[in-house]
Amino acid sequence: MLILFVFGQTAVAGYYLLWILPYHGGTAVEMGLLILFALLYAWIAVGFWTAVLGFVIRLFGGDRHSLLKRHRGAALEQTPLGKTAVIMPVYHEPVHRTLSGLKAVYRDIERAGQIENFEFYILSDSRDPNVWLEEQATWHRICEELGAEGRMFYRRRTVNLNYKSGNVADYLRRWGRRSKYMIVLDADSLVSGKTLVRMVQLMEREPQVGILQTNPTLINGQSMFARLQQFANRVYSPLFATGLAAIQMGDAAFWGHNAILRVDAFMRHCGLRKLPGFGIFGGPIMSHDFVEAAYMGRAGYEVWLEPGLGQSYEESPPTLSDELTRDERWSKGNLQHLWIMLFGRKIRFAHRLAFMNGIMAYVASPLWLAFLVLTTVEAAQMALSPIDYFPEGHQGLFPLWPEWRPEWALSLALSTLGLLFAPKFLAILDALIHRNTKKFGGIGRMFLSVMIEIVVSVLLAPVRMWAHSRYVLGALLNFSLSWAGQNRTEETTWREAFITQLPGLIVGASWSAFAWTLDPLFFLWSLPVAIPLILAAPTCVFLSRIGVGRSLRKRSLMLIPEEIKPSPLLDDAELSREAEPEESPLTFFEEAVLRPRLNEMHQAFAGLHRRRVREEVLKSTVRRCLKDGPDVLTRSELSHLCRDRESLAVLHREAWRARPESYWGRRIERLAAIND
């Protein structure tokens, strides 16, 4: 039904465009315009009809085929739980903030009375010794606070292969058989204990389900950009998620986190081999989640998205720059899926469409850019060249007269805008019908917030288009990318904004100036794209400001329900994150050397690294560290010391014997001052 609606509507719109074009598709440029328009129109039509379907289903009480609708609440409550591992892969994340969130999840499961059925695993890929020493120290402190010894574990793998999927695979090879289910959290994920318990109960009731995905909502936005993102997510996602779940049913996508997986099936069927192709289509799979869902479906298991599972949260990047940095990685990973979509064996049709959907999320931008280029070529030909009455295929006595139909063009433009913006107003109507407008500050403020979000989304669309086009080109050329922890708090500086947005500014200004030389009407047509590109730098800076976001919240704009009535889980997480440990003048390496309990704990993690590194090299590194301090060592040398039990023991013993005027003697004085 979705395909029928999308292709039918696209065919009608394409017919309109064909007769709007001066030569009715009679030139190569116009045929290119028609093809690009059809691809882009079909892409936005998919989103439109998904939202419409979600609206209709919610209007009639929800999807009767969803997993939650199949079981009565009382029956689910009586379902015993299988043993479940809650895993959190981390890589150079803000340690206190990240693990405070995990601590809040632990406490919420305790409140649900089911903690005995869960184990927790912090899976670190961090490479900087000061970061993973802090991770180990924070894990140790949280275990003592919660009494979670033997229930919350920390593991850092020393060989960092295949990104996050390699981290999870390493955990499964070593300890996967300990649990029946596995719940994957991101560093910024929060899921309530009630939801986690319900997910396990559904998996127990539905043995054919391999992956059950919640619909995470965005929270904790402080900057204006983050608040806009979380408001849009909270208002619009019920329609899109409900429609998407109804379309995909048991062939849903997996988004990599805030989901539960059947461990045995996942281990047997979801191993990720390296791609055998060339360039970007060779090597390890970067975006693993869609592929794992497809492999689970290929093995005969179902993958479900369940929008009815609430209290599942994540956070938005705080700035546009951070979102685009993340998109650069995701674009390369999603483009890799083209190989699996085309050549993957026995992949189900719905999962191939999910791959296509993810690919189009980024390829749509260069298609739009190409459409603008061809439009400019068409305008230049009409303005600078004499009218060609005999274009390709029209010779002799049969000229093709160019025609202009402005009223048709206006109708087509309005229909395209309708596809883009109608779901936003359907979301307002949905909130009115279900009496949810108070959760967003009331109908007036909700409507004003939606209008602000529309204006900002219009300003950001060309900026994202330009950035994504560059990312797709870079991915196809197989440019290497760095994989690092995400910024979650910092604002964008003016210098950073102008450096990153300068190419788009030049392109936008040059294109608009060229349009003016061609035709004043074409110049006006170019402005909706050119102006956002020219203003991209101040837009990025303004949207990154936390003060602007707080001002909106003070005026009850961009509100979400969790800000009006927070849950115990969110309160716990906020309190834990605000309770920052006292800042120490010592680095975490210095603390690991000097503090007896920490040194003993780090020794237990370290093992005997001398089997891998020559003993005389380690001894020499220890001597240099004792003499001049850790600042003279490279990160690699620090890692070698922290991974060797005997080196940590020697450092601790000899540092406490150091003279007062030495490096370690001065550090001991600072430590004594802290303790006093």
XYZ file of C-alpha atoms in Angstrom:
676
model
C 0.000 0.000 0.000
C 2.850 2.378 0.855
C 4.574 1.691 -2.474
C 1.304 2.224 -4.347
C 0.685 5.596 -2.683
C 4.283 6.792 -3.057
C 4.755 5.769 -6.687
C 1.259 6.884 -7.675
C 1.722 10.323 -6.175
C 5.224 10.616 -7.651
C 3.900 9.711 -11.115
C 1.292 12.481 -10.916
C 3.867 15.016 -9.700
C 6.303 13.926 -12.423
C 3.593 14.426 -15.038
C 3.019 17.961 -13.748
C 6.739 18.717 -13.877
C 6.990 17.310 -17.398
C 4.456 19.859 -18.632
C 5.909 22.671 -16.549
C 9.340 22.326 -18.185
C 9.594 24.521 -21.321
C 10.433 21.647 -23.680
C 8.361 19.001 -21.769
C 11.354 16.738 -21.198
C 12.558 17.093 -24.778
C 16.184 17.854 -23.801
C 18.790 15.893 -21.855
C 18.826 18.533 -19.107
C 15.069 18.327 -18.658
C 15.114 14.533 -18.562
C 17.784 14.749 -15.858
C 15.607 17.191 -13.924
C 12.610 14.854 -14.224
C 14.567 11.825 -12.944
C 16.076 13.711 -9.997
C 12.725 15.262 -9.112
C 11.018 11.853 -9.114
C 13.657 10.368 -6.782
C 13.466 13.272 -4.340
C 9.671 13.508 -4.443
C 9.304 9.775 -3.775
C 11.734 10.093 -0.863
C 9.705 12.782 0.916
C 6.440 11.019 -0.018
C 7.578 7.970 1.983
C 7.866 10.127 5.116
C 4.524 11.808 4.444
C 2.541 8.577 4.067
C 4.311 6.981 7.030
C 3.171 9.890 9.212
C -0.374 9.774 7.799
C -0.612 6.054 8.524
C 0.694 6.639 12.049
C -1.906 9.364 12.599
C -4.765 7.124 11.433
C -3.615 4.166 13.552
C -3.307 6.334 16.674
C -6.724 7.838 15.927
C -8.267 4.363 16.168
C -6.522 3.301 19.364
C -3.150 2.001 18.221
C -1.801 -0.905 16.191
C -3.631 -4.103 17.147
C -0.806 -6.180 15.646
C 1.918 -4.698 17.896
C 3.614 -6.945 20.446
C 2.195 -5.042 23.407
C -1.377 -5.348 22.083
C -1.033 -9.133 21.841
C -0.688 -9.601 25.609
C -2.730 -8.377 28.523
C -0.896 -6.441 31.187
C -1.655 -8.957 33.942
C -0.263 -11.840 31.887
C 2.921 -9.929 31.167
C 3.351 -8.998 34.834
C 3.305 -12.668 35.802
C 5.943 -13.633 33.213
C 9.232 -14.654 34.861
C 12.354 -12.955 33.563
C 15.315 -14.567 31.831
C 18.797 -13.495 32.843
C 19.663 -10.256 31.046
C 22.913 -8.378 30.502
C 22.774 -4.580 30.215
C 25.853 -3.551 28.234
C 27.208 -0.057 27.616
C 30.040 0.273 25.070
C 32.044 3.480 25.681
C 34.864 5.225 23.860
C 36.389 8.399 25.339
C 33.054 9.540 26.751
C 32.638 11.965 29.710
C 33.182 9.339 32.402
C 31.267 10.737 35.377
C 28.262 11.759 33.291
C 28.095 8.477 31.390
C 28.411 6.125 34.359
C 26.050 8.263 36.462
C 23.394 7.504 33.862
C 24.089 3.783 34.154
C 23.869 4.089 37.937
C 20.410 5.685 37.568
C 19.272 2.773 35.356
C 20.553 0.295 37.980
C 18.580 2.033 40.739
C 15.423 2.153 38.642
C 15.583 -1.611 38.090
C 16.008 -1.972 41.849
C 12.808 0.063 42.323
C 11.085 -2.330 39.898
C 12.136 -5.204 42.192
C 13.928 -7.200 39.480
C 17.621 -6.405 39.959
C 18.489 -10.073 40.593
C 17.738 -10.825 36.915
C 20.165 -8.246 35.491
C 23.923 -7.857 35.148
C 25.705 -4.723 33.929
C 28.790 -4.493 31.722
C 30.805 -1.375 30.904
C 32.684 -2.229 27.707
C 35.483 0.267 27.137
C 37.413 0.927 23.942
C 39.132 4.027 25.365
C 42.794 4.393 24.447
C 43.923 7.324 26.615
C 45.265 5.920 29.944
C 43.921 8.858 31.952
C 40.438 8.176 30.520
C 40.317 4.449 31.189
C 41.931 4.832 34.595
C 39.110 7.255 35.417
C 36.599 4.740 34.055
C 37.980 2.001 36.315
C 38.063 4.276 39.361
C 34.499 5.526 38.759
C 33.226 1.970 38.181
C 34.849 0.896 41.469
C 33.270 3.801 43.373
C 29.798 3.177 41.879
C 29.974 -0.532 42.725
C 30.661 0.383 46.346
C 27.838 2.951 46.414
C 25.289 0.536 44.941
C 26.555 -2.655 46.545
C 26.847 -3.954 42.979
C 29.993 -6.050 43.357
C 29.500 -9.192 41.287
C 26.667 -7.571 39.333
C 28.325 -4.605 37.589
C 31.488 -5.313 35.608
C 34.087 -3.297 33.725
C 36.144 -4.586 30.803
C 38.502 -2.702 28.495
C 39.713 -4.550 25.447
C 43.316 -3.888 24.527
C 42.904 -4.468 20.781
C 40.433 -1.979 19.298
C 39.019 -3.647 16.165
C 35.814 -3.084 14.180
C 34.475 -0.171 16.204
C 31.432 -0.692 18.466
C 30.349 -3.953 16.822
C 33.801 -5.412 17.483
C 33.556 -4.331 21.114
C 30.193 -6.086 21.547
C 31.443 -9.166 19.669
C 34.459 -9.407 21.984
C 32.154 -9.307 25.021
C 29.881 -11.987 23.550
C 32.770 -14.340 22.767
C 33.975 -14.129 26.358
C 30.818 -13.820 28.443
C 27.788 -13.963 26.155
C 26.638 -17.373 27.399
C 26.066 -15.962 30.886
C 22.777 -14.352 29.833
C 19.736 -15.141 27.726
C 19.140 -11.554 26.613
C 21.285 -8.493 26.053
C 20.123 -4.877 26.310
C 22.400 -2.411 24.514
C 22.726 1.154 25.808
C 24.654 4.065 24.348
C 26.759 6.354 26.514
C 23.841 8.824 26.689
C 21.046 6.228 27.004
C 18.554 6.039 29.832
C 15.795 3.409 29.998
C 13.462 2.983 32.954
C 13.466 -0.210 34.978
C 9.777 -0.758 34.173
C 10.487 -0.617 30.432
C 13.502 -2.916 30.691
C 11.483 -5.478 32.637
C 8.629 -5.260 30.124
C 11.067 -5.793 27.234
C 12.377 -8.998 28.828
C 8.832 -10.213 29.488
C 7.861 -9.623 25.851
C 10.910 -11.559 24.681
C 9.946 -14.428 26.978
C 6.420 -14.420 25.526
C 7.564 -14.091 21.892
C 10.307 -16.683 21.241
C 10.368 -15.884 17.502
C 11.517 -12.288 18.191
C 15.272 -11.803 17.903
C 15.447 -8.027 18.457
C 12.956 -5.708 20.135
C 13.674 -2.020 19.551
C 12.194 0.800 21.626
C 11.573 4.264 20.185
C 14.081 6.485 22.064
C 13.079 10.079 22.746
C 15.552 12.945 23.098
C 16.060 14.652 26.468
C 18.416 16.973 28.387
C 18.731 19.513 25.579
C 20.346 22.714 26.832
C 21.360 24.596 23.676
C 18.720 25.967 21.324
C 19.730 23.391 18.706
C 19.354 20.465 21.114
C 16.030 21.798 22.407
C 14.699 22.118 18.863
C 15.791 18.570 18.098
C 14.230 17.056 21.213
C 10.982 19.009 20.762
C 10.664 17.862 17.145
C 11.475 14.295 18.160
C 8.937 14.296 20.982
C 6.111 15.886 18.969
C 6.536 14.193 15.575
C 8.002 10.787 16.420
C 4.745 9.216 17.737
C 3.270 9.491 14.231
C 6.362 8.394 12.348
C 7.246 5.582 14.771
C 3.684 4.214 14.822
C 3.449 4.310 11.036
C 6.906 2.791 10.585
C 6.167 -0.021 13.041
C 2.898 -0.815 11.245
C 4.605 -0.908 7.842
C 7.615 -2.996 8.901
C 5.975 -5.203 11.572
C 8.384 -8.116 12.171
C 10.951 -6.757 9.693
C 11.857 -3.562 11.560
C 15.257 -1.919 11.697
C 17.648 -2.037 14.665
C 19.127 1.327 15.676
C 21.996 -0.082 17.737
C 20.895 0.924 21.241
C 17.940 1.039 23.642
C 16.957 -2.400 22.379
C 16.954 -5.983 23.634
C 18.501 -8.875 21.685
C 18.193 -12.642 22.010
C 21.814 -13.552 22.717
C 21.900 -17.092 21.335
C 20.328 -16.090 18.009
C 22.484 -12.969 17.777
C 25.691 -14.934 18.364
C 24.793 -17.627 15.843
C 23.530 -15.424 13.007
C 24.757 -11.833 13.346
C 28.521 -12.088 13.035
C 29.786 -9.379 10.689
C 32.321 -10.465 8.093
C 34.369 -7.858 6.289
C 32.897 -6.630 3.031
C 34.653 -8.204 0.022
C 34.282 -5.259 -2.347
C 36.510 -2.347 -3.321
C 37.077 1.037 -1.671
C 34.294 1.889 0.722
C 32.687 -1.492 -0.004
C 35.627 -3.415 1.421
C 36.752 -3.916 5.022
C 34.856 -3.880 8.326
C 31.216 -2.780 8.434
C 31.014 0.599 10.144
C 27.239 0.914 10.700
C 26.420 -2.498 12.095
C 22.861 -2.174 13.389
C 20.811 -2.381 10.167
C 22.985 -5.279 9.004
C 22.457 -7.218 12.228
C 18.689 -6.746 11.923
C 18.815 -8.021 8.328
C 20.857 -11.068 9.350
C 18.447 -11.783 12.206
C 15.555 -11.663 9.721
C 17.448 -13.878 7.290
C 17.772 -16.482 10.044
C 13.978 -16.564 10.488
C 13.721 -14.340 13.571
C 11.570 -11.222 13.790
C 12.753 -7.701 14.537
C 10.149 -5.390 16.060
C 9.900 -1.679 16.763
C 7.504 -1.135 19.668
C 6.532 2.557 20.089
C 4.383 1.676 23.103
C 7.481 1.006 25.204
C 7.976 4.440 26.741
C 10.630 5.930 29.020
C 13.452 5.153 26.606
C 15.774 8.137 26.213
C 18.902 9.402 24.521
C 20.492 12.811 23.977
C 20.907 15.010 20.917
C 24.225 16.515 19.794
C 24.299 20.020 21.342
C 25.268 21.841 18.140
C 24.809 21.602 14.393
C 28.580 21.145 14.022
C 28.482 18.077 16.258
C 25.500 16.644 14.402
C 27.301 17.069 11.082
C 30.475 15.497 12.490
C 28.413 12.471 13.492
C 26.698 12.446 10.094
C 30.075 12.275 8.358
C 30.701 8.916 10.039
C 27.145 7.681 9.548
C 27.083 8.619 5.861
C 30.044 6.367 5.138
C 28.544 3.529 7.162
C 25.146 3.845 5.473
C 26.646 3.942 1.979
C 28.417 0.660 2.761
C 24.967 -0.901 3.056
C 24.526 -0.537 -0.699
C 26.759 -3.587 -1.160
C 24.679 -5.718 1.231
C 21.402 -4.402 -0.202
C 22.429 -5.407 -3.735
C 24.480 -8.547 -3.117
C 23.430 -9.824 0.327
C 22.063 -13.372 0.119
C 18.527 -14.119 1.326
C 18.005 -10.632 2.779
C 14.297 -9.964 3.231
C 12.675 -7.325 1.022
C 11.709 -5.069 3.952
C 15.298 -5.014 5.188
C 16.557 -4.135 1.706
C 14.128 -1.199 1.764
C 15.470 -0.233 5.211
C 18.973 -0.173 3.723
C 17.691 2.013 0.883
C 16.007 4.333 3.390
C 19.265 4.768 5.308
C 21.238 5.351 2.111
C 18.757 7.955 0.862
C 19.059 9.832 4.158
C 22.425 11.028 2.828
C 22.271 10.484 -0.947
C 19.195 12.742 -1.131
C 21.492 15.715 -0.490
C 23.758 15.302 -3.550
C 20.630 14.509 -5.599
C 19.102 17.801 -4.466
C 22.376 19.592 -5.245
C 22.434 18.018 -8.722
C 18.808 19.116 -9.228
C 19.805 22.720 -8.395
C 22.762 22.525 -10.786
C 20.571 21.271 -13.647
C 17.966 23.936 -12.858
C 20.696 26.560 -13.145
C 21.842 25.075 -16.462
C 18.256 25.165 -17.752
C 17.819 28.780 -16.656
C 21.152 29.756 -18.231
C 20.189 28.121 -21.530
C 16.852 29.917 -21.603
C 18.441 33.288 -20.736
C 21.653 33.190 -22.766
C 20.821 30.999 -25.775
C 18.234 31.561 -28.507
C 15.138 29.400 -28.281
C 15.792 25.997 -29.829
C 12.702 24.884 -31.711
C 14.323 21.619 -32.764
C 15.902 20.000 -29.671
C 16.970 16.381 -29.633
C 14.433 14.176 -31.420
C 12.501 17.053 -33.021
C 13.674 17.698 -36.582
C 12.257 18.811 -39.918
C 8.725 20.158 -39.946
C 7.888 19.363 -36.305
C 9.274 22.086 -34.019
C 8.835 21.957 -30.243
C 7.489 25.241 -28.937
C 8.653 26.109 -25.392
C 5.739 26.669 -23.015
C 5.505 28.093 -19.517
C 2.753 27.169 -17.073
C 3.331 29.215 -13.871
C 0.034 28.089 -12.301
C 1.078 24.426 -12.643
C 4.466 25.223 -11.181
C 2.812 26.898 -8.188
C 0.541 23.879 -7.624
C 3.486 21.487 -7.751
C 5.515 23.640 -5.346
C 2.599 23.784 -2.890
C 2.101 20.008 -3.052
C 5.797 19.467 -2.308
C 5.622 21.830 0.664
C 2.525 19.958 1.802
C 4.442 16.680 1.854
C 7.184 18.294 3.929
C 5.116 20.220 6.461
C 1.719 18.496 6.693
C 3.026 15.818 9.144
C 4.027 18.605 11.543
C 0.489 19.958 11.681
C -0.923 16.431 11.874
C 1.221 16.028 15.007
C -0.458 19.088 16.559
C -3.882 17.655 15.679
C -2.836 14.314 17.175
C -1.830 16.032 20.422
C -5.193 17.835 20.507
C -7.152 14.617 19.935
C -5.243 12.744 22.643
C -5.270 15.760 25.008
C -1.492 15.950 25.201
C -1.023 19.656 24.443
C -0.514 20.546 28.142
C 2.575 18.351 28.125
C 4.077 20.774 25.596
C 3.119 23.987 27.376
C -0.419 24.335 26.027
C -1.815 24.545 22.510
C -0.674 28.143 21.898
C 2.914 27.598 22.941
C 3.012 24.223 21.209
C 1.862 25.791 17.918
C 4.405 28.622 18.256
C 7.153 26.081 19.016
C 6.254 24.103 15.884
C 6.412 27.278 13.782
C 9.857 28.139 15.212
C 11.012 24.594 14.474
C 9.774 24.860 10.877
C 11.640 28.140 10.319
C 14.873 26.715 11.740
C 14.516 23.470 9.762
C 14.138 25.533 6.565
C 17.314 27.446 7.461
C 19.255 24.263 8.204
C 18.133 22.171 5.210
C 20.542 23.769 2.660
C 23.399 23.654 5.200
C 22.833 19.949 5.765
C 22.469 19.433 1.999
C 25.865 21.007 1.305
C 27.574 19.104 4.156
C 26.017 15.732 3.310
C 26.935 16.136 -0.358
C 30.587 16.569 0.627
C 30.377 13.596 2.992
C 28.903 11.316 0.335
C 31.617 12.315 -2.133
C 34.285 11.739 0.514
C 32.799 8.356 1.387
C 32.730 7.239 -2.256
C 36.388 8.297 -2.547
C 37.002 6.292 0.661
C 38.542 9.118 2.664
C 39.651 7.914 6.104
C 37.722 9.107 9.164
C 38.614 9.351 12.830
C 36.224 7.764 15.334
C 36.122 9.724 18.594
C 33.884 10.436 21.564
C 31.084 12.932 21.015
C 30.886 16.469 22.375
C 27.845 16.690 24.639
C 28.160 20.130 26.243
C 30.370 22.652 24.374
C 29.103 25.593 22.313
C 30.300 26.436 18.793
C 32.831 29.285 18.559
C 32.669 31.976 15.873
C 36.051 30.887 14.514
C 34.976 27.237 14.214
C 31.682 28.226 12.578
C 33.281 30.467 9.936
C 35.974 27.902 9.091
C 33.501 25.038 8.649
C 30.787 27.054 6.854
C 33.004 29.233 4.620
C 32.814 26.895 1.556
C 29.014 26.849 1.696
C 28.918 30.642 2.100
C 31.057 31.098 -1.030
C 28.937 28.646 -3.038
C 25.641 30.205 -1.911
C 26.740 33.793 -2.586
C 28.287 32.936 -5.979
C 25.231 30.995 -7.118
C 22.845 33.759 -6.082
C 24.979 36.393 -7.824
C 25.034 34.300 -11.003
C 21.257 33.865 -10.760
C 20.859 37.657 -10.632
C 22.803 38.039 -13.879
C 20.498 35.521 -15.557
C 17.055 36.625 -14.477
C 15.630 38.503 -11.456
C 12.919 35.839 -11.051
C 15.525 33.063 -11.017
C 17.463 35.094 -8.436
C 14.387 35.169 -6.185
C 13.948 31.415 -6.718
C 17.561 30.848 -5.553
C 17.233 32.788 -2.292
C 15.619 30.041 -0.123
C 18.775 27.977 -0.654
C 21.379 30.735 -0.958
C 20.414 32.774 2.135
C 20.716 29.841 4.617
C 24.148 28.992 3.168
C 25.289 32.621 3.502
C 23.987 32.833 7.084
C 25.190 29.356 8.094
C 27.990 30.522 10.421
C 25.894 32.875 12.607
C 23.068 30.314 12.540
C 25.402 27.613 13.896
C 26.707 29.896 16.647
C 23.258 31.139 17.659
C 21.742 27.642 17.803
C 24.631 26.334 19.918
C 24.062 28.880 22.703
C 22.852 27.382 25.972
C 21.561 30.778 27.112
C 19.154 30.925 24.165
C 17.894 27.425 24.983
C 17.309 28.377 28.615
C 15.459 31.515 27.543
C 13.107 29.404 25.429
C 12.458 27.067 28.330
C 11.796 29.999 30.676
C 9.091 31.139 28.252
C 7.636 27.591 28.125
C 8.637 27.156 24.478
C 10.084 23.927 23.071
C 8.884 22.104 26.180
C 8.680 18.314 26.331
C 6.638 16.240 28.829
C 9.744 15.103 30.748
C 10.520 18.743 31.636
C 7.063 19.281 33.091
C 6.857 15.983 34.965
C 10.217 14.172 35.192
C 10.385 10.516 36.161
C 12.360 9.040 39.095
C 14.865 7.721 36.550
C 15.564 11.172 35.112
C 15.695 12.727 38.595
C 18.232 10.117 39.689
C 20.371 10.668 36.617
C 20.351 14.441 37.054
C 21.234 14.260 40.749
C 24.041 11.795 40.112
C 25.494 13.911 37.323
C 25.313 17.091 39.392
C 27.179 15.384 42.262
C 30.561 15.776 40.565
C 33.439 14.300 42.580
C 35.785 16.892 44.024
C 38.253 18.046 41.422
C 41.725 16.726 42.175
C 44.982 18.542 41.308
C 46.372 15.130 40.376
C 45.828 13.342 37.084
C 44.136 9.966 37.158
C 47.484 8.322 36.456
C 49.022 10.087 39.468
C 46.047 9.029 41.591
C 46.499 5.449 40.379
C 50.142 5.535 41.460
C 49.757 7.244 44.848
C 46.414 6.182 46.327
C 46.837 2.694 47.895
C 43.314 1.383 47.239
C 43.207 2.676 43.686
C 46.654 1.294 42.973
C 45.607 -2.109 44.277
C 42.445 -2.037 42.148
C 44.319 -1.001 38.985
C 46.868 -3.748 39.623
C 44.048 -6.284 39.644
C 43.022 -5.075 36.161
C 46.551 -4.850 34.824
C 47.793 -8.436 34.633
C 51.309 -9.365 33.495
C 52.037 -7.150 30.514
C 55.714 -8.162 30.508
C 54.880 -11.080 28.282
C 54.134 -8.630 25.471
C 56.676 -5.856 26.187
C 60.337 -6.497 26.882
C 61.084 -6.351 30.600
C 64.042 -3.988 30.237
C 61.862 -1.535 28.285
C 59.261 -1.478 31.070
C 61.925 -1.038 33.752
C 63.470 1.859 31.837
C 60.061 3.496 31.457
C 59.382 3.089 35.187
C 62.728 4.749 36.028
C 61.995 7.724 33.761
C 58.531 8.095 35.254
C 59.909 8.044 38.805
C 62.609 10.565 37.956
C 60.740 13.130 35.789
C 57.068 12.235 36.136
C 54.530 10.939 33.581
C 54.694 14.087 31.416
C 57.903 12.841 29.780
C 56.196 9.632 28.629
C 54.155 9.080 25.498
C 50.569 7.848 25.708
C 51.751 4.442 24.529
C 54.384 4.262 27.281
C 51.806 5.265 29.904
C 49.502 2.538 28.624
C 52.242 -0.057 28.931
C 52.850 0.926 32.581
C 49.140 0.919 33.461
C 48.683 -2.517 31.927
C 51.544 -4.111 33.890
C 50.846 -5.142 37.474
C 54.475 -5.160 38.604
C 55.176 -1.717 37.144
C 52.202 -0.230 39.036
C 53.392 -1.853 42.247
C 56.947 -0.507 41.809
C 55.683 2.959 40.953
C 53.487 3.042 44.054
C 56.234 1.828 46.359
C 59.013 4.048 45.021
C 56.856 7.168 44.607
C 56.077 7.124 48.323
C 59.828 6.911 49.016
C 60.649 9.889 46.817
C 62.368 12.982 48.208
C 60.095 15.934 49.040
C 61.682 18.130 46.348
C 61.225 15.491 43.615
C 58.294 15.278 41.206
C 56.498 12.595 43.210
C 57.373 14.255 46.526
C 55.551 17.409 45.397
C 52.568 15.319 44.276
C 52.421 13.645 47.713
C 52.295 17.110 49.314
C 49.314 17.985 47.102
C 47.616 14.722 48.020
C 48.155 15.413 51.717
C 46.632 18.881 51.271
C 43.525 17.308 49.696
C 43.164 14.819 52.532
C 43.540 17.570 55.150
